Short mmCIF file of N, CA, C and O in Angstrom, two decimals:
data_model
loop_
_atom_site.label_atom_id
_atom_site.label_comp_id
_atom_site.label_asym_id
_atom_site.label_seq_id
_atom_site.Cartn_x
_atom_site.Cartn_y
_atom_site.Cartn_z
N MET A 1 170.80 1.68 18.65
CA MET A 1 169.67 2.50 19.12
C MET A 1 169.69 3.97 19.00
O MET A 1 168.93 4.70 18.65
N GLN A 2 171.03 4.38 19.16
CA GLN A 2 171.29 5.88 19.07
C GLN A 2 171.01 6.34 17.57
O GLN A 2 170.48 7.47 17.46
N ALA A 3 171.30 5.47 16.56
CA ALA A 3 171.01 5.88 15.24
C ALA A 3 169.62 5.91 14.95
O ALA A 3 169.10 6.94 14.26
N ALA A 4 168.84 5.13 15.48
CA ALA A 4 167.32 5.18 15.34
C ALA A 4 166.84 6.37 15.90
O ALA A 4 165.88 7.13 15.34
N ILE A 5 167.27 6.73 17.11
CA ILE A 5 166.70 7.89 17.76
C ILE A 5 167.18 9.19 16.95
O ILE A 5 166.40 10.04 16.80
N ARG A 6 168.41 9.21 16.56
CA ARG A 6 168.96 10.37 15.75
C ARG A 6 168.04 10.58 14.52
O ARG A 6 167.67 11.63 14.20
N ILE A 7 167.85 9.45 13.83
CA ILE A 7 166.90 9.46 12.50
C ILE A 7 165.61 10.05 12.92
O ILE A 7 165.04 10.92 12.24
N SER A 8 164.97 9.61 14.04
CA SER A 8 163.61 9.98 14.38
C SER A 8 163.60 11.53 14.57
O SER A 8 162.71 12.14 14.19
N ILE A 9 164.63 12.08 15.21
CA ILE A 9 164.64 13.50 15.45
C ILE A 9 164.92 14.27 14.27
O ILE A 9 164.34 15.28 13.86
N GLN A 10 166.01 13.84 13.42
CA GLN A 10 166.29 14.63 12.25
C GLN A 10 165.16 14.64 11.30
O GLN A 10 164.86 15.68 10.79
N LYS A 11 164.63 13.47 10.97
CA LYS A 11 163.52 13.50 9.89
C LYS A 11 162.29 14.15 10.38
O LYS A 11 161.47 14.72 9.58
N MET A 12 161.91 14.05 11.68
CA MET A 12 160.73 14.74 12.23
C MET A 12 160.94 16.29 12.08
O MET A 12 160.00 16.99 11.64
N ARG A 13 162.14 16.68 12.35
CA ARG A 13 162.42 18.21 12.26
C ARG A 13 162.34 18.60 10.75
O ARG A 13 161.99 19.85 10.60
N ARG A 14 162.58 17.84 9.92
CA ARG A 14 162.57 18.11 8.42
C ARG A 14 161.09 17.81 7.82
O ARG A 14 160.91 17.93 6.76
N ASN A 15 160.22 17.53 8.70
CA ASN A 15 158.76 17.38 8.39
C ASN A 15 158.57 16.18 7.38
O ASN A 15 157.60 16.32 6.61
N PHE A 16 159.29 15.02 7.62
CA PHE A 16 159.03 13.89 6.76
C PHE A 16 157.94 13.05 7.30
O PHE A 16 157.26 12.31 6.62
N GLY A 17 157.66 13.29 8.64
CA GLY A 17 156.50 12.56 9.34
C GLY A 17 156.67 12.64 10.78
O GLY A 17 157.29 13.47 11.27
N GLY A 18 156.07 11.66 11.37
CA GLY A 18 156.10 11.63 12.89
C GLY A 18 157.48 11.23 13.35
O GLY A 18 158.40 10.99 12.69
N PRO A 19 157.70 11.36 14.83
CA PRO A 19 158.98 11.31 15.40
C PRO A 19 159.37 9.90 15.58
O PRO A 19 159.54 9.40 16.72
N PHE A 20 159.61 9.08 14.54
CA PHE A 20 159.87 7.65 14.64
C PHE A 20 160.96 7.34 13.65
O PHE A 20 161.07 7.75 12.51
N GLY A 21 161.95 6.52 14.15
CA GLY A 21 163.14 6.06 13.43
C GLY A 21 163.37 4.68 13.68
O GLY A 21 163.21 4.23 14.70
N ALA A 22 164.14 3.97 12.68
CA ALA A 22 164.62 2.65 12.88
C ALA A 22 165.67 2.26 12.01
O ALA A 22 165.96 2.87 10.94
N VAL A 23 166.46 1.32 12.53
CA VAL A 23 167.54 0.62 11.75
C VAL A 23 167.54 -0.74 11.86
O VAL A 23 167.12 -1.40 12.86
N VAL A 24 168.02 -1.33 10.76
CA VAL A 24 168.16 -2.91 10.76
C VAL A 24 169.64 -3.14 10.77
O VAL A 24 170.38 -2.52 10.07
N VAL A 25 170.11 -4.02 11.72
CA VAL A 25 171.62 -4.36 11.91
C VAL A 25 171.75 -5.76 11.64
O VAL A 25 171.03 -6.51 12.06
N ARG A 26 172.84 -5.93 10.89
CA ARG A 26 173.36 -7.22 10.64
C ARG A 26 174.84 -7.36 10.88
O ARG A 26 175.69 -6.61 10.32
N LYS A 27 175.14 -8.29 11.81
CA LYS A 27 176.65 -8.46 12.21
C LYS A 27 177.15 -7.07 12.62
O LYS A 27 178.36 -6.79 12.32
N GLY A 28 176.54 -6.34 13.33
CA GLY A 28 177.03 -5.08 13.99
C GLY A 28 176.96 -3.89 13.01
O GLY A 28 177.45 -2.88 13.31
N LYS A 29 176.63 -4.16 11.78
CA LYS A 29 176.55 -3.08 10.76
C LYS A 29 175.11 -2.67 10.40
O LYS A 29 174.26 -3.48 10.07
N ILE A 30 174.72 -1.34 10.21
CA ILE A 30 173.55 -0.87 9.76
C ILE A 30 173.29 -1.23 8.34
O ILE A 30 174.11 -0.90 7.41
N VAL A 31 172.30 -2.10 7.97
CA VAL A 31 171.99 -2.33 6.67
C VAL A 31 170.66 -1.90 6.05
O VAL A 31 170.29 -1.99 4.88
N GLY A 32 169.93 -1.16 6.99
CA GLY A 32 168.72 -0.61 6.59
C GLY A 32 168.37 0.50 7.42
O GLY A 32 168.44 0.41 8.72
N ARG A 33 167.85 1.60 6.90
CA ARG A 33 167.45 2.83 7.66
C ARG A 33 165.99 3.14 7.32
O ARG A 33 165.65 3.05 6.10
N GLY A 34 165.26 3.62 8.28
CA GLY A 34 163.82 4.04 7.94
C GLY A 34 163.37 5.08 8.91
O GLY A 34 163.94 5.20 10.10
N TRP A 35 162.56 6.06 8.55
CA TRP A 35 161.89 6.92 9.37
C TRP A 35 160.47 7.12 8.86
O TRP A 35 160.09 6.65 7.82
N ASN A 36 159.65 7.66 9.75
CA ASN A 36 158.28 7.74 9.40
C ASN A 36 158.12 8.73 8.22
O ASN A 36 158.54 9.81 8.29
N GLN A 37 157.46 8.26 7.18
CA GLN A 37 157.22 9.08 5.96
C GLN A 37 155.71 9.08 5.51
O GLN A 37 155.38 9.38 4.50
N VAL A 38 154.90 8.96 6.59
CA VAL A 38 153.41 8.79 6.34
C VAL A 38 153.02 10.08 5.60
O VAL A 38 152.28 10.04 4.43
N THR A 39 153.26 11.34 6.16
CA THR A 39 152.76 12.54 5.61
C THR A 39 153.47 13.06 4.43
O THR A 39 152.82 13.73 3.59
N SER A 40 154.69 12.78 4.35
CA SER A 40 155.51 13.19 3.30
C SER A 40 155.35 12.40 1.97
O SER A 40 155.63 12.97 0.89
N THR A 41 154.89 11.15 2.13
CA THR A 41 154.61 10.43 0.87
C THR A 41 153.21 9.95 0.71
O THR A 41 152.82 9.41 -0.23
N ASN A 42 152.34 10.47 1.60
CA ASN A 42 150.86 10.15 1.60
C ASN A 42 150.77 8.56 1.62
O ASN A 42 149.85 8.13 0.85
N ASP A 43 151.45 7.86 2.39
CA ASP A 43 151.39 6.47 2.48
C ASP A 43 151.33 6.02 3.86
O ASP A 43 152.30 6.11 4.75
N PRO A 44 150.11 5.52 4.36
CA PRO A 44 149.83 5.25 5.76
C PRO A 44 150.76 4.01 6.20
O PRO A 44 150.79 3.73 7.37
N THR A 45 151.30 3.24 5.26
CA THR A 45 152.12 2.18 5.62
C THR A 45 153.64 2.55 5.68
O THR A 45 154.38 1.73 6.06
N ALA A 46 154.03 3.71 5.52
CA ALA A 46 155.32 4.21 5.46
C ALA A 46 155.88 4.55 6.96
O ALA A 46 156.32 5.57 7.13
N HIS A 47 155.77 3.55 7.84
CA HIS A 47 156.28 3.69 9.20
C HIS A 47 157.75 3.51 9.16
O HIS A 47 158.30 2.78 8.25
N ALA A 48 158.44 3.87 10.18
CA ALA A 48 159.82 3.84 10.30
C ALA A 48 160.28 2.32 10.13
O ALA A 48 161.34 2.07 9.39
N GLU A 49 159.82 1.42 10.87
CA GLU A 49 160.10 0.04 10.93
C GLU A 49 159.92 -0.60 9.54
O GLU A 49 160.75 -1.29 8.97
N ILE A 50 158.85 -0.29 8.84
CA ILE A 50 158.53 -0.88 7.55
C ILE A 50 159.48 -0.30 6.53
O ILE A 50 160.00 -1.10 5.73
N CYS A 51 159.87 1.02 6.51
CA CYS A 51 160.85 1.52 5.65
C CYS A 51 162.14 1.12 5.90
O CYS A 51 163.02 0.75 4.90
N ALA A 52 162.58 0.77 7.06
CA ALA A 52 163.92 0.22 7.46
C ALA A 52 163.94 -1.32 6.95
O ALA A 52 165.09 -1.72 6.34
N ILE A 53 162.93 -2.00 7.07
CA ILE A 53 162.83 -3.43 6.54
C ILE A 53 163.05 -3.39 5.13
O ILE A 53 163.84 -4.15 4.43
N ARG A 54 162.14 -2.55 4.42
CA ARG A 54 162.29 -2.36 2.92
C ARG A 54 163.67 -2.13 2.42
O ARG A 54 164.28 -2.60 1.50
N ASP A 55 164.23 -1.14 3.13
CA ASP A 55 165.59 -0.77 2.84
C ASP A 55 166.60 -1.84 2.84
O ASP A 55 167.61 -2.12 2.05
N ALA A 56 166.69 -2.52 4.05
CA ALA A 56 167.47 -3.69 4.38
C ALA A 56 167.26 -4.72 3.37
O ALA A 56 168.23 -5.28 2.75
N CYS A 57 165.95 -5.15 3.04
CA CYS A 57 165.73 -6.21 2.07
C CYS A 57 166.17 -5.78 0.65
O CYS A 57 166.86 -6.66 -0.03
N ARG A 58 166.15 -4.40 0.30
CA ARG A 58 166.57 -4.08 -1.03
C ARG A 58 168.05 -4.24 -1.07
O ARG A 58 168.68 -4.69 -2.07
N ARG A 59 168.78 -3.65 -0.06
CA ARG A 59 170.26 -3.75 -0.02
C ARG A 59 170.80 -5.17 0.15
O ARG A 59 171.82 -5.50 -0.61
N LEU A 60 170.07 -6.07 0.82
CA LEU A 60 170.64 -7.34 1.00
C LEU A 60 170.12 -8.39 -0.08
O LEU A 60 170.55 -9.55 -0.10
N ARG A 61 169.20 -7.91 -0.84
CA ARG A 61 168.57 -8.74 -1.97
C ARG A 61 167.86 -10.01 -1.31
O ARG A 61 168.22 -10.99 -1.87
N THR A 62 167.00 -9.70 -0.40
CA THR A 62 166.35 -10.88 0.21
C THR A 62 165.13 -10.37 0.88
O THR A 62 164.82 -9.25 1.09
N PHE A 63 164.09 -11.37 1.09
CA PHE A 63 162.88 -11.00 1.76
C PHE A 63 162.87 -11.46 3.20
O PHE A 63 161.90 -11.41 3.82
N GLN A 64 163.99 -12.14 3.55
CA GLN A 64 164.10 -12.66 4.94
C GLN A 64 165.24 -12.07 5.77
O GLN A 64 166.43 -12.03 5.17
N LEU A 65 165.08 -11.53 6.93
CA LEU A 65 166.11 -10.83 7.64
C LEU A 65 166.46 -11.70 8.95
O LEU A 65 166.59 -11.19 10.04
N GLY A 66 166.57 -13.02 8.83
CA GLY A 66 166.65 -13.85 10.08
C GLY A 66 167.93 -13.63 10.73
O GLY A 66 168.05 -13.98 11.96
N ASP A 67 168.95 -13.04 10.18
CA ASP A 67 170.29 -12.76 10.78
C ASP A 67 170.45 -11.36 11.20
O ASP A 67 171.51 -10.87 11.39
N CYS A 68 169.18 -10.61 11.28
CA CYS A 68 169.25 -9.20 11.58
C CYS A 68 168.53 -8.87 12.83
O CYS A 68 167.61 -9.63 13.29
N GLU A 69 168.80 -7.75 13.27
CA GLU A 69 168.06 -7.17 14.50
C GLU A 69 167.54 -5.78 14.04
O GLU A 69 167.94 -5.11 13.25
N LEU A 70 166.34 -5.46 14.75
CA LEU A 70 165.75 -4.02 14.52
C LEU A 70 165.94 -3.17 15.76
O LEU A 70 165.60 -3.76 16.77
N TYR A 71 166.39 -2.09 15.55
CA TYR A 71 166.31 -1.00 16.64
C TYR A 71 165.36 0.15 16.24
O TYR A 71 165.57 0.73 15.10
N THR A 72 164.45 0.38 16.99
CA THR A 72 163.41 1.43 16.69
C THR A 72 163.14 2.26 17.80
O THR A 72 163.26 1.87 19.00
N SER A 73 162.94 3.55 17.54
CA SER A 73 162.76 4.58 18.52
C SER A 73 161.59 4.37 19.48
O SER A 73 161.31 4.98 20.55
N CYS A 74 160.58 3.47 18.91
CA CYS A 74 159.32 3.32 19.68
C CYS A 74 158.88 1.86 19.48
O CYS A 74 159.10 1.27 18.42
N GLU A 75 158.23 1.43 20.50
CA GLU A 75 157.59 -0.02 20.42
C GLU A 75 156.88 -0.03 19.11
O GLU A 75 155.93 0.80 18.86
N PRO A 76 156.92 -1.09 18.36
CA PRO A 76 156.21 -1.24 17.11
C PRO A 76 154.67 -1.34 17.22
O PRO A 76 154.15 -1.99 18.04
N CYS A 77 154.01 -0.65 16.31
CA CYS A 77 152.56 -0.64 16.20
C CYS A 77 152.23 -2.12 15.65
O CYS A 77 152.97 -2.82 15.11
N PRO A 78 150.96 -2.52 15.59
CA PRO A 78 150.46 -3.76 15.13
C PRO A 78 150.94 -4.10 13.64
O PRO A 78 151.24 -5.14 13.33
N MET A 79 150.88 -3.13 12.79
CA MET A 79 151.32 -3.41 11.39
C MET A 79 152.76 -3.58 11.34
O MET A 79 153.25 -4.59 10.63
N CYS A 80 153.57 -2.78 11.99
CA CYS A 80 154.95 -3.06 11.93
C CYS A 80 155.44 -4.36 12.66
O CYS A 80 156.31 -4.89 12.18
N LEU A 81 154.73 -4.60 13.75
CA LEU A 81 155.00 -5.91 14.41
C LEU A 81 154.66 -7.05 13.61
O LEU A 81 155.55 -8.03 13.46
N SER A 82 153.71 -6.99 12.76
CA SER A 82 153.39 -8.01 11.62
C SER A 82 154.65 -8.11 10.67
O SER A 82 155.02 -9.18 10.35
N ALA A 83 155.01 -6.94 10.24
CA ALA A 83 156.14 -6.97 9.26
C ALA A 83 157.27 -7.49 9.73
O ALA A 83 158.01 -8.24 9.15
N ILE A 84 157.60 -7.29 11.07
CA ILE A 84 158.71 -7.80 11.73
C ILE A 84 158.82 -9.32 11.77
O ILE A 84 159.71 -10.00 11.49
N TYR A 85 157.62 -9.88 12.04
CA TYR A 85 157.44 -11.30 12.06
C TYR A 85 157.63 -11.96 10.65
O TYR A 85 158.30 -12.87 10.47
N TRP A 86 157.06 -11.14 9.71
CA TRP A 86 157.12 -11.66 8.26
C TRP A 86 158.58 -11.72 7.86
O TRP A 86 158.99 -12.51 7.01
N ALA A 87 159.30 -10.63 8.22
CA ALA A 87 160.77 -10.43 7.83
C ALA A 87 161.60 -11.46 8.63
O ALA A 87 162.82 -11.62 8.16
N ARG A 88 161.19 -12.14 9.61
CA ARG A 88 161.81 -13.01 10.46
C ARG A 88 163.01 -12.32 11.17
O ARG A 88 163.98 -13.09 11.35
N LEU A 89 162.81 -11.14 11.61
CA LEU A 89 163.91 -10.49 12.32
C LEU A 89 164.19 -11.37 13.76
O LEU A 89 163.23 -11.78 14.29
N GLN A 90 165.47 -11.36 14.11
CA GLN A 90 165.65 -12.22 15.27
C GLN A 90 165.51 -11.62 16.68
O GLN A 90 165.32 -12.19 17.64
N ARG A 91 165.57 -10.31 16.56
CA ARG A 91 165.34 -9.43 17.79
C ARG A 91 164.74 -8.10 17.54
O ARG A 91 165.21 -7.43 16.46
N VAL A 92 164.16 -7.38 18.45
CA VAL A 92 163.70 -6.00 18.39
C VAL A 92 164.11 -5.29 19.61
O VAL A 92 163.74 -5.86 20.72
N CYS A 93 164.75 -4.19 19.51
CA CYS A 93 164.98 -3.37 20.71
C CYS A 93 164.22 -2.03 20.40
O CYS A 93 164.24 -1.55 19.29
N TYR A 94 163.65 -1.47 21.45
CA TYR A 94 162.82 -0.23 21.18
C TYR A 94 163.10 0.70 22.30
O TYR A 94 163.51 0.47 23.37
N GLY A 95 162.88 2.14 22.12
CA GLY A 95 163.00 3.22 23.01
C GLY A 95 161.68 3.43 23.62
O GLY A 95 161.34 3.01 24.79
N ASN A 96 160.88 4.22 23.12
CA ASN A 96 159.52 4.66 23.73
C ASN A 96 158.62 3.63 23.65
O ASN A 96 158.73 2.66 22.87
N THR A 97 157.65 3.50 24.70
CA THR A 97 156.69 2.62 24.57
C THR A 97 155.35 3.05 23.75
O THR A 97 155.33 4.13 23.46
N ARG A 98 154.42 2.11 23.55
CA ARG A 98 153.24 2.54 22.92
C ARG A 98 152.43 3.40 23.78
O ARG A 98 151.63 4.28 23.22
N LYS A 99 152.55 3.34 25.01
CA LYS A 99 151.83 4.32 25.99
C LYS A 99 152.46 5.71 25.87
O LYS A 99 151.75 6.72 25.88
N ASP A 100 153.69 5.77 25.66
CA ASP A 100 154.37 7.07 25.42
C ASP A 100 153.83 7.61 24.07
O ASP A 100 153.59 8.92 24.04
N ALA A 101 153.80 6.81 23.10
CA ALA A 101 153.25 7.28 21.74
C ALA A 101 151.79 7.73 21.87
O ALA A 101 151.53 8.80 21.22
N ALA A 102 151.07 7.02 22.70
CA ALA A 102 149.69 7.45 22.79
C ALA A 102 149.47 8.80 23.57
O ALA A 102 148.68 9.62 23.12
N ARG A 103 150.40 9.06 24.34
CA ARG A 103 150.28 10.45 25.08
C ARG A 103 150.57 11.60 24.15
O ARG A 103 150.16 12.75 24.38
N ILE A 104 151.32 11.44 22.98
CA ILE A 104 151.50 12.55 22.07
C ILE A 104 150.62 12.40 20.73
O ILE A 104 150.94 13.01 19.81
N GLY A 105 149.66 11.48 20.89
CA GLY A 105 148.67 11.32 19.84
C GLY A 105 148.80 10.32 18.80
O GLY A 105 148.01 10.22 17.77
N PHE A 106 149.67 9.34 19.11
CA PHE A 106 149.86 8.13 18.21
C PHE A 106 149.24 6.96 19.12
O PHE A 106 150.09 6.19 19.52
N ASP A 107 148.00 6.81 19.03
CA ASP A 107 147.35 5.68 19.88
C ASP A 107 146.93 4.60 18.99
O ASP A 107 146.01 4.79 18.23
N ASP A 108 147.54 3.46 19.09
CA ASP A 108 147.23 2.22 18.30
C ASP A 108 146.40 1.22 19.05
O ASP A 108 146.19 0.13 18.52
N ASP A 109 146.00 1.57 20.33
CA ASP A 109 145.28 0.53 21.20
C ASP A 109 143.99 0.09 20.40
O ASP A 109 143.66 -1.21 20.50
N PHE A 110 143.30 0.90 19.72
CA PHE A 110 142.08 0.39 19.05
C PHE A 110 142.38 -0.60 18.09
O PHE A 110 141.58 -1.53 17.82
N ILE A 111 143.60 -0.68 17.32
CA ILE A 111 143.97 -1.69 16.46
C ILE A 111 144.17 -2.85 17.03
O ILE A 111 143.70 -3.97 16.56
N TYR A 112 144.93 -2.79 18.24
CA TYR A 112 145.04 -4.18 19.07
C TYR A 112 143.92 -4.78 19.29
O TYR A 112 143.71 -5.98 19.28
N ARG A 113 142.79 -3.94 19.72
CA ARG A 113 141.57 -4.45 20.23
C ARG A 113 140.80 -5.10 18.95
O ARG A 113 140.18 -5.99 18.91
N GLU A 114 140.81 -4.41 17.82
CA GLU A 114 140.23 -4.82 16.42
C GLU A 114 140.76 -6.09 16.06
O GLU A 114 139.91 -7.01 15.51
N VAL A 115 142.01 -6.34 16.03
CA VAL A 115 142.67 -7.53 15.61
C VAL A 115 142.19 -8.67 16.44
O VAL A 115 141.97 -9.88 15.96
N ALA A 116 142.13 -8.48 17.76
CA ALA A 116 141.67 -9.58 18.67
C ALA A 116 140.09 -9.80 18.56
O ALA A 116 139.60 -10.90 19.01
N ALA A 117 139.44 -8.88 17.96
CA ALA A 117 137.80 -8.98 17.98
C ALA A 117 137.42 -10.01 16.77
O ALA A 117 138.08 -10.06 15.87
N PRO A 118 136.31 -10.67 17.01
CA PRO A 118 135.78 -11.56 15.88
C PRO A 118 135.47 -10.72 14.82
O PRO A 118 135.04 -9.56 14.87
N ILE A 119 135.53 -11.25 13.53
CA ILE A 119 135.31 -10.48 12.35
C ILE A 119 134.03 -9.73 12.29
O ILE A 119 133.86 -8.49 11.97
N ARG A 120 132.93 -10.40 12.94
CA ARG A 120 131.60 -9.67 12.79
C ARG A 120 131.48 -8.61 13.72
O ARG A 120 130.62 -7.85 13.67
N ARG A 121 132.49 -8.49 14.66
CA ARG A 121 132.29 -7.49 15.68
C ARG A 121 133.29 -6.21 15.46
O ARG A 121 133.44 -5.29 16.19
N ARG A 122 134.00 -6.32 14.24
CA ARG A 122 135.09 -5.19 14.07
C ARG A 122 134.38 -3.91 13.50
O ARG A 122 133.27 -3.95 12.92
N LYS A 123 134.94 -2.89 13.73
CA LYS A 123 134.36 -1.54 13.30
C LYS A 123 134.25 -1.47 11.78
O LYS A 123 133.27 -0.80 11.32
N ILE A 124 135.15 -1.92 11.01
CA ILE A 124 135.15 -1.88 9.57
C ILE A 124 134.28 -3.09 9.15
O ILE A 124 134.84 -4.27 9.29
N PRO A 125 133.24 -3.05 8.56
CA PRO A 125 132.52 -4.28 8.12
C PRO A 125 133.43 -5.08 7.18
O PRO A 125 134.05 -4.67 6.30
N MET A 126 133.42 -6.47 7.34
CA MET A 126 134.09 -7.41 6.51
C MET A 126 133.15 -8.52 6.10
O MET A 126 132.42 -8.97 6.91
N LYS A 127 133.11 -8.74 4.74
CA LYS A 127 132.29 -9.74 4.13
C LYS A 127 133.05 -10.65 3.13
O LYS A 127 133.74 -10.21 2.28
N GLN A 128 132.83 -11.96 3.45
CA GLN A 128 133.49 -12.87 2.45
C GLN A 128 132.72 -12.89 1.16
O GLN A 128 131.52 -13.13 1.20
N LEU A 129 133.37 -12.90 0.13
CA LEU A 129 132.89 -12.93 -1.27
C LEU A 129 133.62 -13.97 -2.14
O LEU A 129 134.96 -14.00 -2.09
N LEU A 130 133.06 -14.73 -2.96
CA LEU A 130 133.52 -15.56 -4.00
C LEU A 130 134.77 -16.49 -3.54
O LEU A 130 135.83 -16.62 -4.10
N ARG A 131 134.55 -17.15 -2.33
CA ARG A 131 135.66 -17.92 -1.81
C ARG A 131 135.97 -19.07 -2.83
O ARG A 131 137.23 -19.41 -2.95
N LYS A 132 135.12 -19.71 -3.39
CA LYS A 132 135.34 -20.74 -4.35
C LYS A 132 136.20 -20.37 -5.48
O LYS A 132 137.17 -20.92 -5.78
N GLU A 133 135.87 -19.21 -6.00
CA GLU A 133 136.85 -18.69 -7.10
C GLU A 133 138.17 -18.34 -6.61
O GLU A 133 139.09 -18.41 -7.27
N ALA A 134 138.32 -17.75 -5.44
CA ALA A 134 139.45 -17.22 -4.89
C ALA A 134 140.43 -18.44 -4.50
O ALA A 134 141.71 -18.33 -4.58
N LEU A 135 139.74 -19.64 -4.16
CA LEU A 135 140.53 -20.74 -3.76
C LEU A 135 141.31 -21.30 -5.02
O LEU A 135 142.29 -22.02 -4.90
N THR A 136 140.97 -21.02 -6.26
CA THR A 136 141.79 -21.39 -7.41
C THR A 136 143.09 -20.98 -7.31
O THR A 136 143.98 -21.84 -7.70
N ALA A 137 143.52 -19.80 -6.93
CA ALA A 137 144.86 -19.34 -6.81
C ALA A 137 145.55 -20.20 -5.76
O ALA A 137 146.69 -20.61 -5.87
N PHE A 138 144.98 -20.48 -4.62
CA PHE A 138 145.60 -21.29 -3.53
C PHE A 138 145.80 -22.68 -4.03
O PHE A 138 146.88 -23.28 -3.71
N GLU A 139 144.83 -23.19 -4.65
CA GLU A 139 144.95 -24.67 -5.30
C GLU A 139 146.22 -24.67 -6.22
O GLU A 139 146.99 -25.67 -6.21
N GLU A 140 146.29 -23.74 -7.19
CA GLU A 140 147.33 -23.71 -8.11
C GLU A 140 148.65 -23.53 -7.31
O GLU A 140 149.67 -24.24 -7.82
N TRP A 141 148.73 -22.67 -6.45
CA TRP A 141 149.95 -22.41 -5.60
C TRP A 141 150.43 -23.81 -4.92
O TRP A 141 151.65 -24.10 -4.88
N GLN A 142 149.55 -24.58 -4.55
CA GLN A 142 149.82 -25.88 -3.83
C GLN A 142 150.69 -26.82 -4.70
O GLN A 142 151.54 -27.48 -4.27
N THR A 143 150.41 -26.78 -5.92
CA THR A 143 150.89 -27.80 -6.89
C THR A 143 152.07 -27.01 -7.79
O THR A 143 152.64 -27.65 -8.62
N LYS A 144 152.27 -25.75 -7.69
CA LYS A 144 153.24 -25.02 -8.49
C LYS A 144 154.73 -25.47 -8.07
O LYS A 144 155.03 -25.56 -6.94
N MET A 145 155.33 -25.98 -8.98
CA MET A 145 156.74 -26.54 -8.81
C MET A 145 157.79 -25.51 -8.71
O MET A 145 158.73 -25.80 -8.06
N ASP A 146 157.57 -24.38 -9.18
CA ASP A 146 158.69 -23.33 -9.14
C ASP A 146 158.47 -22.30 -8.22
O ASP A 146 159.01 -21.16 -8.15
N LYS A 147 157.66 -22.59 -7.26
CA LYS A 147 157.28 -21.44 -6.19
C LYS A 147 158.44 -21.20 -5.34
O LYS A 147 159.32 -22.13 -5.04
N ILE A 148 158.55 -19.97 -4.87
CA ILE A 148 159.59 -19.58 -3.81
C ILE A 148 158.85 -19.50 -2.47
O ILE A 148 158.07 -18.60 -2.36
N ARG A 149 159.19 -20.45 -1.59
CA ARG A 149 158.52 -20.45 -0.21
C ARG A 149 159.03 -19.29 0.50
O ARG A 149 160.21 -18.85 0.44
N TYR A 150 158.09 -18.85 1.43
CA TYR A 150 158.51 -17.85 2.40
C TYR A 150 157.75 -18.06 3.63
O TYR A 150 156.95 -18.95 3.76
#
């Protein structure tokens, strides 16, 4: 946890992005590091947790981190929480809460509410198009013999 906090402070001071840091740990060793790089890379998905997961996966040459833990300086936002589940991390430890983050201008509460809202009631309009054509890829995936499951 200390490494995640240290990264959050160092990288924030160097203007890489917001005050967030994260590390992925496997068997007591840091295998991935990340910090918020949203403003320095113009990438809204470059949150500390996402960057740490990407770094760990690249280093370990895998897309699953089931034997790893994530230490992050702040409770993960909805996007990062989803990535944590997709990466199959076994545990998450965090420092600041999402309420602490909201107090300094990083308020993700509206996203939590949007995810829970029915599609027709979300702020960003969503419309289904060409479902029949889109199903072609899913049907092919179902019978694909050399697919890599995840």
